[in-house]
Amino acid sequence: MPIQLSRRGFIASTASLIALHPFSAHAAANQVHLRIMETTDLHVHVYPYDYYADKAIDTVGLSRTASLIEAIRAESTNSILLDNGDFLQGNPMGDYIAYERGMKPGDMHPVIAAMNTLGFDASTLGNHEFNYGLNFLTNSVAGASFPVVSANIAKNQGASAREDETLLPPYVILERMLTDGAGAAHPIKIGIIGFVPPQVMNWDRKHLEGNVQARDIVAAAQAFVPEMKEKGAELIIALCHSGIGAAAHSDGMENAAIPLAAVDGIDAILTGHSHLVFPSKTFEGREGLDNAAGTISGKPGVMGGFWGSHMGLIDLMLERDGNSWRIAGHTAEARPISKRNEDRSITALVEDNAAVLASVQLEHDATLAYVRRAVGKTDAPLHSYFALVADDPSVQVVSNAQMWYVEQQLAGTDYAGLPLLSAAAPFKAGGRGGPDYYTDVPVGDVAIKNVADLYLYPNTVRAVVVTGAQVKGWLERSAGMFNQITPGGADQLLLNPDFPSYNFDVIDGVTYKIDLSQPAMFDKDGAVVAAGANRIVDLAYNGAPIDPAARFVIATNNYRASGGGAFPGADGSTVVFEAPDTNRDVLVRYIVEKGTINPSADGNWGFAPMPGTSVLFDTGPGGAQYAGAVPGVALEAAGTGEGGFARFRIAL
Ligand code: MN
Ligand code: MG
């Protein structure tokens, strides 16, 4: 750090002078600079570690956010540290505690230990706090040395929200001393109130039904904020574990930050749940927001990313106004712990806080052992070497888990009666990733770290409702994976090298053949190039041809459902269920719950026969050992392809 001799002879570091917020520099005798720091959606990320990949990373970890927090504390007269929920679940450390170690009364949850170490002032519940049941939640929260509040979840609902017997205190009023610009101390009562999406009642129905009830976020605020005022709160901060969605309020809305911020009496709002950053260009030009001023419905607001990626920071200049405090100025920002460089590499911007790391060292080590240890068994090898030419276990297991999960989630809804299908693609299937870029988990033990290999992306589960015609269109889109093959020709190259395997969705729950003699209906980007083409033939549900007008549910992911890959029936308008859970978490739960999985593919798709025709297919050399056992495809070794791939001949 460069040290300069200033004009007046003081030695000061330029960095600390630059970091000093103007409110601190200018606070007068009747003014107080208060800094409100937020963490949100930590999801048990304390160490900067990706437990699925089993390697250190610089983009996550409360140990890193902690360094931003301590830096603010060091340069501030007055600060408060708040967490916005979703701390108990979301990485293998959370699963290790829930599925292995347990969370008995008196046990300490590691993320709570880390939060205690850092000295949080308060927190609220996120929707994921309910994932492991209410006992797990209450036992975990009992270890917190800070209050945890939640205003819209009740053990018993009264006639109005104020009469609810809430699960946790709806709010807390913190009595603090603030130091003004002249160094004099003033007492202040800061009210902290918290909210969670009422959708928890659906997402965790099996834990919550009959035990708790949820209210609309805005309705709960309108009830409790005046009560906080009556009890003397001079400044009210909303911990809104809910995202920034529509500007207009609708009853029970999931992402309610804008109408919540508008509630009279709320002075500042911390948001989260949607894992985004506010202010940021993501939110440019949105109704109800001022991205430049950092306000939501005119109130200072922030959203600090997820997994510790950012610290949200609201700076308030409070001014004594008779017997109360008035906000005379405010700024908001989200400070990152890392930056992505132009070559996509990551640079850490802060170092670890040693005390925070030490507070979870034992559980971190135990989690490493947990992800490396078998949690289940597979009866079939889970490899993707032939996933582009035959129905494949590594894709099948994803669809099996997605169907298992979506069936539970849609039980009791209008969609429960519709046929349930599942779409999944081989993410690691060579291509530009190279000849080693395949999933390869042998028969026997399955460890948590293998699951990352089976599901590469941190997508979340979605369900869409589509027509039979759209099911066919979806598959026509997938079938662009292949070149058009001339009947009777020999050794034609099968794969279109420009088509990424993650857009080769296999749909389970229907049966079909792919006729490679036809041109592809879509190009690699999803534009229709041969409207009359029919690569998908013999498409059937329960053995009968699909009715183009019939309706189907397809379990998929947020990327596809919201238009990723431009698949027919998947433009965002057909979504009927948005899961809070990642496909990867669902896969882990599925494996843990089933113990032994048997993901042998059901052979629901294949190529239509083309007598006297052969194609060449390139895959990883590691696939050679399995080539004799791929059902429904006659593979013959045909030397090597370009770039180190192994080449096979397939007689169609
Ligand atoms: Mn979250
Ligand atoms: Mg299948």
XYZ file of C-alpha atoms and ligand atoms in Angstrom:
654
model
C 0.000 0.000 0.000
C 1.599 3.320 -1.041
C 2.290 5.712 1.818
C 2.324 9.446 1.214
C 3.388 12.373 3.288
C 0.441 14.718 3.068
C 0.663 18.473 2.753
C -0.117 18.903 6.438
C 2.540 16.441 7.454
C 0.329 13.460 8.454
C 1.298 10.070 7.167
C -1.713 8.390 5.645
C -2.306 5.655 3.156
C -3.957 6.858 -0.008
C -6.139 3.755 -0.033
C -7.767 4.546 3.281
C -8.352 8.168 2.311
C -10.034 7.116 -0.933
C -12.148 4.536 0.869
C -13.547 7.041 3.327
C -17.216 7.580 2.498
C -18.230 11.247 1.985
C -20.906 10.888 4.679
C -18.203 10.121 7.242
C -16.082 12.985 6.030
C -18.952 15.431 6.246
C -21.112 14.257 9.154
C -21.857 17.265 11.348
C -22.685 17.412 15.039
C -26.335 16.567 14.421
C -25.536 13.954 11.785
C -24.661 10.283 11.957
C -23.174 8.097 9.260
C -24.650 4.597 9.569
C -23.429 1.775 7.340
C -25.754 -1.199 6.822
C -24.001 -4.313 5.535
C -25.819 -7.260 3.989
C -24.992 -10.844 3.242
C -27.676 -12.870 1.485
C -28.187 -16.359 0.126
C -24.990 -17.685 1.669
C -26.211 -21.278 1.216
C -23.602 -22.627 3.668
C -20.724 -21.181 1.638
C -18.186 -20.313 4.312
C -14.993 -21.639 2.737
C -14.097 -20.450 -0.770
C -14.532 -24.007 -1.970
C -16.569 -25.842 -4.594
C -17.269 -29.144 -2.869
C -18.777 -30.701 -5.989
C -15.666 -30.037 -8.035
C -13.553 -30.664 -4.898
C -11.448 -27.578 -5.478
C -10.858 -24.090 -4.090
C -12.583 -21.204 -5.893
C -12.438 -17.428 -5.502
C -16.070 -16.545 -6.291
C -17.765 -17.730 -3.068
C -17.334 -17.830 0.683
C -18.285 -15.860 3.769
C -14.610 -16.030 4.755
C -13.997 -13.619 1.855
C -17.086 -11.425 2.350
C -15.933 -11.184 5.957
C -12.850 -9.293 4.823
C -15.046 -6.702 3.072
C -17.132 -6.471 6.241
C -14.123 -6.027 8.521
C -12.737 -3.340 6.206
C -15.982 -1.370 6.478
C -15.994 -1.787 10.245
C -12.417 -0.552 10.440
C -13.205 2.648 8.597
C -16.674 3.330 10.066
C -17.975 4.928 13.204
C -21.344 3.175 13.030
C -22.181 -0.066 11.264
C -24.631 -2.912 11.437
C -24.347 -6.359 9.845
C -27.464 -8.179 8.670
C -28.090 -11.439 6.855
C -30.994 -11.915 4.519
C -31.615 -15.673 4.706
C -30.937 -18.920 2.815
C -27.954 -19.824 4.983
C -28.692 -23.465 5.987
C -28.886 -25.288 2.655
C -27.326 -25.241 -0.771
C -23.950 -26.922 -0.788
C -22.552 -30.286 0.325
C -21.646 -28.884 3.756
C -25.345 -28.237 4.296
C -26.197 -31.730 3.086
C -23.477 -33.254 5.254
C -25.003 -31.661 8.361
C -28.551 -32.587 7.351
C -28.003 -36.111 6.028
C -24.976 -37.302 7.989
C -24.023 -35.458 11.150
C -27.497 -34.364 12.126
C -28.754 -31.291 13.942
C -29.944 -32.319 17.389
C -30.974 -29.780 20.052
C -27.768 -28.159 21.270
C -25.810 -28.914 18.091
C -24.127 -25.975 16.360
C -24.635 -25.527 12.647
C -21.344 -24.514 11.000
C -22.798 -21.580 9.069
C -24.276 -20.259 12.316
C -20.878 -20.713 13.986
C -19.291 -18.657 11.214
C -21.980 -15.991 11.478
C -21.528 -15.847 15.255
C -17.804 -15.403 14.741
C -18.380 -12.497 12.417
C -20.869 -10.904 14.803
C -24.083 -10.445 12.883
C -26.684 -8.110 14.375
C -29.713 -9.974 12.976
C -30.903 -12.303 10.228
C -34.103 -13.567 8.672
C -35.250 -16.878 7.230
C -34.967 -17.699 3.548
C -37.093 -20.322 1.847
C -34.261 -22.859 1.964
C -34.196 -22.750 5.772
C -37.291 -25.003 5.558
C -35.725 -27.665 3.318
C -34.691 -30.027 6.094
C -37.771 -29.585 8.247
C -38.821 -27.391 11.144
C -36.830 -29.182 13.861
C -33.654 -28.756 11.841
C -34.479 -25.082 11.384
C -35.234 -24.341 15.030
C -32.267 -26.338 16.325
C -29.974 -24.461 13.945
C -31.324 -21.012 14.695
C -31.120 -21.728 18.439
C -27.333 -21.552 18.139
C -27.342 -18.034 16.725
C -25.986 -15.321 18.999
C -28.084 -12.818 17.041
C -31.865 -12.563 16.604
C -33.484 -14.291 13.614
C -36.819 -12.738 12.643
C -39.588 -13.773 10.249
C -42.881 -11.891 10.075
C -44.955 -13.953 7.656
C -44.616 -17.557 8.854
C -46.924 -18.522 11.701
C -47.449 -21.616 13.815
C -51.010 -20.397 14.255
C -52.578 -17.702 12.148
C -54.863 -15.269 13.935
C -57.729 -13.260 12.494
C -55.161 -10.692 11.353
C -51.393 -10.772 10.957
C -50.844 -8.981 14.267
C -52.635 -11.823 15.997
C -50.472 -14.495 14.352
C -48.406 -16.729 16.598
C -45.292 -16.491 14.432
C -42.719 -19.285 14.235
C -39.924 -16.844 15.123
C -40.232 -13.262 16.379
C -41.625 -11.193 13.481
C -39.200 -8.367 14.203
C -36.646 -7.162 16.704
C -35.854 -3.679 17.908
C -32.113 -3.266 18.410
C -30.995 -0.590 20.842
C -27.732 0.853 19.630
C -25.528 3.871 20.279
C -24.534 5.936 17.261
C -21.667 8.400 17.206
C -22.284 11.682 15.400
C -19.901 13.822 13.369
C -18.732 15.628 16.486
C -18.035 12.429 18.405
C -21.112 12.527 20.642
C -23.095 9.323 21.255
C -26.856 9.047 20.641
C -29.135 6.113 21.407
C -31.247 4.765 18.542
C -33.839 2.018 18.200
C -33.389 0.148 14.919
C -36.267 -2.129 13.940
C -35.429 -5.215 11.874
C -38.263 -7.164 10.250
C -37.979 -10.181 7.924
C -39.995 -11.831 5.158
C -39.880 -15.022 3.075
C -41.813 -15.998 -0.077
C -45.137 -17.591 0.960
C -44.405 -20.197 -1.748
C -42.481 -22.129 0.920
C -45.817 -23.768 1.665
C -45.664 -25.453 -1.770
C -41.916 -25.935 -2.049
C -41.609 -27.650 1.333
C -45.150 -28.892 1.685
C -44.101 -32.194 3.243
C -42.413 -30.367 6.132
C -44.808 -27.454 6.514
C -48.345 -28.587 5.781
C -50.297 -28.722 9.026
C -47.407 -27.162 10.960
C -47.110 -23.569 9.784
C -48.919 -21.120 7.517
C -47.597 -18.271 5.386
C -48.957 -14.777 4.770
C -48.456 -12.362 1.929
C -45.245 -10.373 2.485
C -46.796 -6.924 2.073
C -49.781 -7.819 4.250
C -47.449 -8.905 7.058
C -45.436 -5.685 6.714
C -48.545 -3.514 6.837
C -49.493 -5.238 10.084
C -46.160 -5.238 11.908
C -44.401 -2.056 10.780
C -46.898 0.222 12.592
C -46.474 -1.982 15.683
C -42.702 -1.474 15.490
C -43.283 2.272 15.324
C -45.551 2.052 18.382
C -42.709 0.288 20.193
C -40.317 3.090 19.414
C -38.455 1.967 16.293
C -36.789 5.068 14.848
C -35.345 3.383 11.775
C -36.866 0.286 10.158
C -34.890 -2.060 7.933
C -36.732 -4.771 6.010
C -34.863 -8.060 5.515
C -36.647 -9.109 2.361
C -35.738 -12.671 1.390
C -37.631 -12.014 -1.794
C -36.463 -10.720 -5.124
C -37.073 -7.574 -7.121
C -40.046 -8.498 -9.302
C -43.154 -6.677 -10.476
C -43.720 -3.110 -9.324
C -47.399 -3.728 -8.614
C -48.408 -5.795 -5.625
C -50.324 -9.006 -6.159
C -51.450 -11.224 -3.330
C -48.901 -13.890 -2.416
C -46.292 -12.713 -4.902
C -42.887 -14.404 -4.635
C -40.667 -11.441 -5.525
C -42.204 -8.598 -3.576
C -39.312 -6.201 -2.885
C -40.747 -3.224 -4.797
C -44.214 -3.162 -3.167
C -42.662 -4.076 0.195
C -40.245 -1.136 0.045
C -43.222 1.111 -0.644
C -44.828 0.195 2.697
C -45.028 3.281 4.885
C -42.490 3.203 7.716
C -39.878 0.997 6.019
C -36.722 3.085 5.679
C -34.332 0.721 3.905
C -34.629 -2.697 2.295
C -32.192 -5.585 1.911
C -33.257 -8.015 -0.808
C -32.144 -11.416 -2.060
C -33.618 -14.781 -3.032
C -33.081 -14.298 -6.760
C -29.277 -14.367 -6.459
C -28.776 -11.130 -8.371
C -26.948 -7.896 -7.681
C -28.661 -4.552 -7.057
C -27.775 -1.913 -8.027
C -26.387 -3.303 -11.289
C -27.061 -3.077 -14.994
C -29.338 -6.120 -14.647
C -31.923 -3.727 -13.223
C -31.427 -0.780 -15.583
C -34.654 0.958 -16.557
C -37.004 -1.114 -14.412
C -40.209 0.400 -13.061
C -40.077 1.111 -9.329
C -36.262 1.179 -9.221
C -33.593 3.839 -9.469
C -30.485 1.928 -10.352
C -28.212 4.993 -10.155
C -29.508 6.134 -6.773
C -29.757 2.572 -5.452
C -33.388 2.843 -4.464
C -36.370 0.513 -4.536
C -39.698 2.373 -4.435
C -37.608 5.398 -3.475
C -36.049 3.702 -0.415
C -32.367 2.789 -0.255
C -32.048 -0.876 -1.237
C -29.459 -3.479 -2.105
C -29.074 -7.122 -3.167
C -25.725 -8.711 -2.429
C -25.485 -11.562 -4.920
C -25.262 -15.075 -3.482
C -22.883 -17.583 -1.831
C -20.940 -14.667 -0.359
C -20.145 -13.266 -3.803
C -20.883 -9.698 -2.664
C -21.466 -7.605 0.399
C -24.474 -5.324 0.052
C -23.811 -1.892 1.509
C -26.254 0.896 2.266
C -24.795 4.123 3.625
C -27.205 6.390 5.436
C -26.628 9.951 6.535
C -29.014 10.280 9.461
C -29.904 13.689 10.793
C -31.413 14.478 14.153
C -34.832 15.993 13.482
C -36.428 16.998 16.750
C -36.988 13.734 18.595
C -36.463 11.508 15.592
C -33.960 10.619 12.910
C -34.367 11.615 9.292
C -32.465 10.137 6.312
C -30.642 13.132 4.878
C -28.709 11.174 2.271
C -28.054 7.637 1.118
C -26.034 5.508 -1.260
C -26.151 1.797 -2.056
C -23.748 -0.592 -3.709
C -22.827 -4.261 -3.841
C -19.114 -4.931 -3.394
C -17.763 -8.109 -5.012
C -15.197 -10.481 -3.527
C -13.767 -11.319 -6.952
C -13.654 -10.050 -10.489
C -13.852 -11.808 -13.818
C -11.112 -10.795 -16.207
C -11.460 -10.404 -19.954
C -10.008 -13.866 -20.519
C -12.728 -15.171 -18.123
C -10.175 -15.972 -15.426
C -11.076 -14.924 -11.883
C -9.078 -12.668 -9.590
C -9.805 -12.626 -5.853
C -10.218 -9.097 -4.532
C -9.950 -9.971 -0.840
C -8.288 -12.544 1.363
C -9.823 -14.969 3.826
C -10.799 -14.005 7.328
C -8.878 -16.555 9.406
C -11.297 -16.585 12.354
C -14.266 -17.327 10.091
C -12.380 -20.182 8.424
C -11.316 -21.567 11.797
C -14.903 -21.550 13.057
C -15.903 -24.220 10.497
C -12.594 -26.025 10.009
C -13.839 -29.324 11.468
C -17.028 -29.343 9.408
C -15.131 -28.302 6.282
C -12.804 -31.275 6.698
C -15.735 -33.579 7.398
C -17.494 -32.276 4.269
C -14.433 -33.025 2.159
C -14.529 -36.589 3.426
C -18.274 -36.700 2.795
C -18.104 -35.607 -0.855
C -15.337 -38.104 -1.514
C -17.176 -40.981 0.130
C -19.933 -43.129 -1.389
C -23.445 -41.952 -0.614
C -25.125 -44.450 -2.905
C -24.470 -47.105 -5.459
C -25.145 -47.386 -9.140
C -25.959 -50.660 -10.870
C -25.057 -49.234 -14.263
C -21.939 -47.368 -15.365
C -22.735 -43.658 -15.593
C -20.796 -42.543 -18.619
C -21.679 -40.287 -21.515
C -19.439 -41.726 -24.252
C -22.430 -42.907 -26.278
C -25.088 -40.484 -25.036
C -25.430 -38.969 -28.505
C -26.156 -42.272 -30.245
C -28.180 -44.268 -27.710
C -30.390 -43.783 -24.692
C -27.872 -43.382 -21.919
C -27.689 -43.946 -18.141
C -25.955 -40.620 -17.422
C -28.887 -38.781 -18.997
C -31.504 -41.223 -17.737
C -30.526 -40.711 -14.088
C -31.078 -36.963 -14.422
C -34.525 -37.497 -15.916
C -35.387 -40.094 -13.286
C -34.515 -37.620 -10.523
C -36.325 -34.723 -12.224
C -39.502 -36.772 -12.640
C -39.295 -38.030 -9.051
C -39.037 -34.455 -7.808
C -41.552 -32.742 -10.109
C -44.154 -35.433 -9.449
C -43.957 -34.618 -5.717
C -44.052 -30.874 -6.345
C -47.084 -30.999 -8.641
C -49.072 -33.385 -6.423
C -52.408 -31.823 -5.638
C -52.118 -29.142 -8.334
C -54.056 -28.784 -11.597
C -51.110 -30.330 -13.427
C -50.914 -33.537 -11.409
C -53.204 -35.332 -13.855
C -51.177 -34.554 -16.981
C -48.625 -37.024 -18.369
C -45.194 -36.206 -16.945
C -42.153 -36.207 -19.240
C -38.576 -35.115 -18.570
C -35.985 -33.482 -20.800
C -32.268 -33.867 -20.136
C -29.152 -33.466 -22.247
C -25.632 -34.875 -22.009
C -23.656 -31.832 -20.860
C -20.256 -33.476 -21.074
C -20.086 -35.228 -24.411
C -16.798 -34.367 -26.063
C -17.270 -31.771 -28.792
C -15.253 -28.642 -28.216
C -14.513 -29.886 -24.695
C -12.180 -32.459 -26.247
C -11.757 -36.249 -26.081
C -11.567 -36.374 -22.278
C -14.687 -34.272 -21.775
C -17.093 -37.046 -20.794
C -18.852 -38.190 -17.663
C -17.419 -41.522 -16.489
C -18.604 -42.986 -13.180
C -18.100 -46.766 -13.006
C -20.506 -49.324 -11.517
C -20.440 -49.293 -7.730
C -20.112 -46.393 -5.344
C -21.407 -42.937 -6.188
C -19.902 -40.015 -4.301
C -21.349 -36.517 -4.050
C -18.518 -35.169 -6.150
C -19.652 -37.452 -8.972
C -22.975 -35.644 -9.061
C -21.313 -32.491 -10.331
C -20.113 -34.557 -13.236
C -23.635 -35.774 -13.945
C -25.110 -32.302 -13.716
C -22.597 -29.693 -14.679
C -24.547 -26.452 -14.364
C -26.145 -24.806 -11.315
C -29.564 -24.735 -13.036
C -32.802 -24.885 -11.101
C -35.707 -27.186 -11.903
C -38.673 -25.972 -13.956
C -41.785 -27.655 -15.282
C -43.520 -26.518 -18.438
C -46.853 -27.544 -19.944
C -46.677 -28.109 -23.686
C -48.770 -29.697 -26.437
C -48.028 -32.954 -28.194
C -47.041 -30.892 -31.246
C -44.531 -28.991 -29.102
C -43.094 -32.244 -27.733
C -42.387 -33.234 -31.319
C -40.984 -29.779 -32.109
C -38.738 -29.957 -29.026
C -37.307 -33.240 -30.267
C -36.926 -31.932 -33.836
C -34.869 -29.103 -32.337
C -32.659 -31.635 -30.509
C -32.217 -33.720 -33.631
C -30.212 -30.905 -35.223
C -27.329 -32.655 -33.426
C -26.919 -34.847 -36.517
C -25.903 -34.320 -40.113
C -28.368 -35.419 -42.805
C -27.429 -38.948 -43.866
C -27.820 -40.265 -47.413
C -29.496 -43.684 -47.469
C -27.167 -46.363 -48.780
C -24.052 -44.253 -48.225
C -21.026 -45.483 -46.265
C -19.009 -43.834 -43.492
C -20.815 -40.486 -43.378
C -19.960 -38.222 -40.431
C -22.828 -38.367 -37.950
C -22.407 -35.359 -35.651
C -22.824 -31.719 -36.616
C -19.676 -30.228 -35.006
C -21.354 -26.820 -34.559
C -24.199 -28.213 -32.455
C -23.507 -28.247 -28.684
C -24.486 -31.423 -26.840
C -26.257 -29.433 -24.112
C -28.932 -28.702 -26.717
C -29.461 -32.387 -27.433
C -32.406 -32.933 -25.109
C -33.619 -36.482 -24.734
C -37.252 -36.568 -23.644
C -38.122 -39.421 -21.329
C -41.667 -40.663 -20.911
C -42.248 -40.878 -24.671
C -40.757 -43.218 -27.292
C -39.438 -42.099 -30.671
C -37.029 -42.733 -33.512
C -34.803 -40.241 -35.290
C -34.866 -40.508 -39.099
C -31.451 -39.259 -40.197
C -32.395 -39.313 -43.906
C -34.485 -36.180 -43.299
C -32.980 -32.685 -43.100
C -32.918 -30.982 -39.713
C -35.970 -28.792 -39.138
C -33.906 -26.264 -37.124
C -30.414 -24.852 -37.464
C -28.002 -24.878 -34.523
C -29.485 -21.636 -33.163
C -33.079 -22.816 -33.302
C -34.210 -21.046 -36.482
C -36.540 -23.084 -38.698
C -34.699 -24.031 -41.888
C -36.826 -26.957 -43.138
C -40.379 -26.482 -41.921
C -41.699 -29.694 -43.470
C -38.886 -31.936 -42.225
C -39.756 -34.849 -39.963
C -36.766 -36.394 -38.295
C -38.862 -37.489 -35.329
C -40.923 -40.545 -36.253
C -42.998 -43.114 -34.352
C -43.468 -40.616 -31.499
C -45.676 -42.329 -28.938
C -46.906 -41.993 -25.385
C -47.903 -45.236 -23.653
C -47.474 -47.027 -26.960
C -50.034 -44.884 -28.813
C -49.177 -42.106 -31.307
C -49.051 -38.699 -29.629
C -52.084 -36.457 -30.079
C -50.681 -33.071 -31.239
C -53.306 -31.321 -29.129
C -52.761 -33.328 -25.939
C -51.060 -31.570 -23.008
C -47.900 -32.789 -21.288
C -45.761 -31.608 -18.381
C -42.028 -31.595 -19.129
C -39.562 -31.445 -16.237
C -36.534 -29.431 -17.327
C -34.313 -26.610 -16.099
C -34.574 -22.826 -15.896
C -32.242 -22.353 -18.864
C -34.357 -24.376 -21.249
C -37.739 -23.322 -19.846
C -36.927 -19.641 -20.190
C -35.940 -19.923 -23.833
C -32.340 -21.178 -23.721
C -31.665 -22.889 -27.049
C -34.986 -21.580 -28.458
C -36.896 -24.853 -28.138
C -40.545 -25.042 -29.259
C -42.819 -24.820 -26.216
C -40.034 -23.370 -24.049
C -40.073 -19.594 -24.397
C -40.828 -18.801 -20.751
C -44.589 -18.574 -21.268
C -45.272 -22.261 -20.594
C -43.676 -22.498 -17.131
C -46.081 -23.873 -14.518
C -43.597 -24.621 -11.741
C -40.427 -22.790 -10.749
C -38.475 -24.839 -8.236
C -36.246 -23.232 -5.656
C -33.977 -26.272 -5.903
C -31.121 -26.878 -8.276
C -31.234 -29.935 -10.529
C -27.998 -30.974 -8.829
C -29.518 -30.809 -5.341
C -32.453 -32.838 -6.595
C -30.054 -35.440 -7.983
C -28.222 -35.640 -4.630
C -31.503 -36.009 -2.710
C -32.657 -38.662 -5.175
C -29.473 -40.693 -4.758
C -29.390 -40.302 -0.964
C -33.046 -41.267 -0.661
C -32.894 -44.237 -3.063
C -29.585 -45.606 -1.742
C -28.968 -47.761 -4.780
C -29.949 -46.281 -8.091
C -30.473 -48.268 -11.235
C -30.320 -45.731 -13.984
C -30.103 -48.239 -16.830
C -31.499 -46.423 -19.822
C -34.918 -47.558 -20.965
C -34.081 -47.350 -24.664
C -36.931 -44.963 -25.350
C -35.230 -43.487 -28.417
C -32.961 -44.627 -31.208
C -32.199 -44.107 -34.870
C -34.704 -45.258 -37.475
C -33.196 -48.188 -39.409
C -31.483 -47.330 -42.718
C -30.418 -50.625 -44.311
C -27.079 -50.535 -46.100
C -26.107 -47.206 -44.527
C -23.223 -46.478 -42.167
C -22.054 -43.438 -40.223
C -18.895 -42.527 -38.324
C -19.189 -41.359 -34.750
C -16.369 -39.876 -32.671
C -16.200 -40.261 -28.909
C -13.619 -40.278 -26.118
C -11.060 -43.115 -26.158
C -12.285 -43.962 -22.650
C -15.500 -45.203 -24.220
C -13.839 -48.101 -26.027
C -14.221 -50.404 -23.008
C -18.000 -49.901 -23.076
C -18.540 -50.011 -26.852
C -19.622 -53.645 -26.895
C -22.413 -53.055 -24.406
C -24.396 -50.152 -25.851
C -27.948 -51.412 -26.289
C -29.567 -50.957 -29.676
C -26.472 -49.696 -31.522
C -23.989 -51.800 -33.504
C -20.622 -50.105 -32.917
C -17.458 -51.114 -34.711
C -14.044 -49.583 -34.018
C -12.937 -47.462 -36.976
C -9.628 -45.989 -35.900
C -9.140 -42.485 -34.612
C -10.909 -39.248 -35.401
C -9.437 -35.782 -35.374
C -8.058 -34.297 -32.176
C -7.558 -37.527 -30.256
C -11.131 -38.848 -30.459
C -11.847 -42.540 -30.950
C -13.857 -43.290 -34.115
C -16.637 -45.847 -34.411
C -18.687 -47.058 -37.349
C -22.417 -47.492 -36.794
C -24.470 -49.596 -39.164
C -27.852 -47.950 -39.304
Mn -31.186 -18.477 -2.285
Mg -34.622 -42.903 -21.468
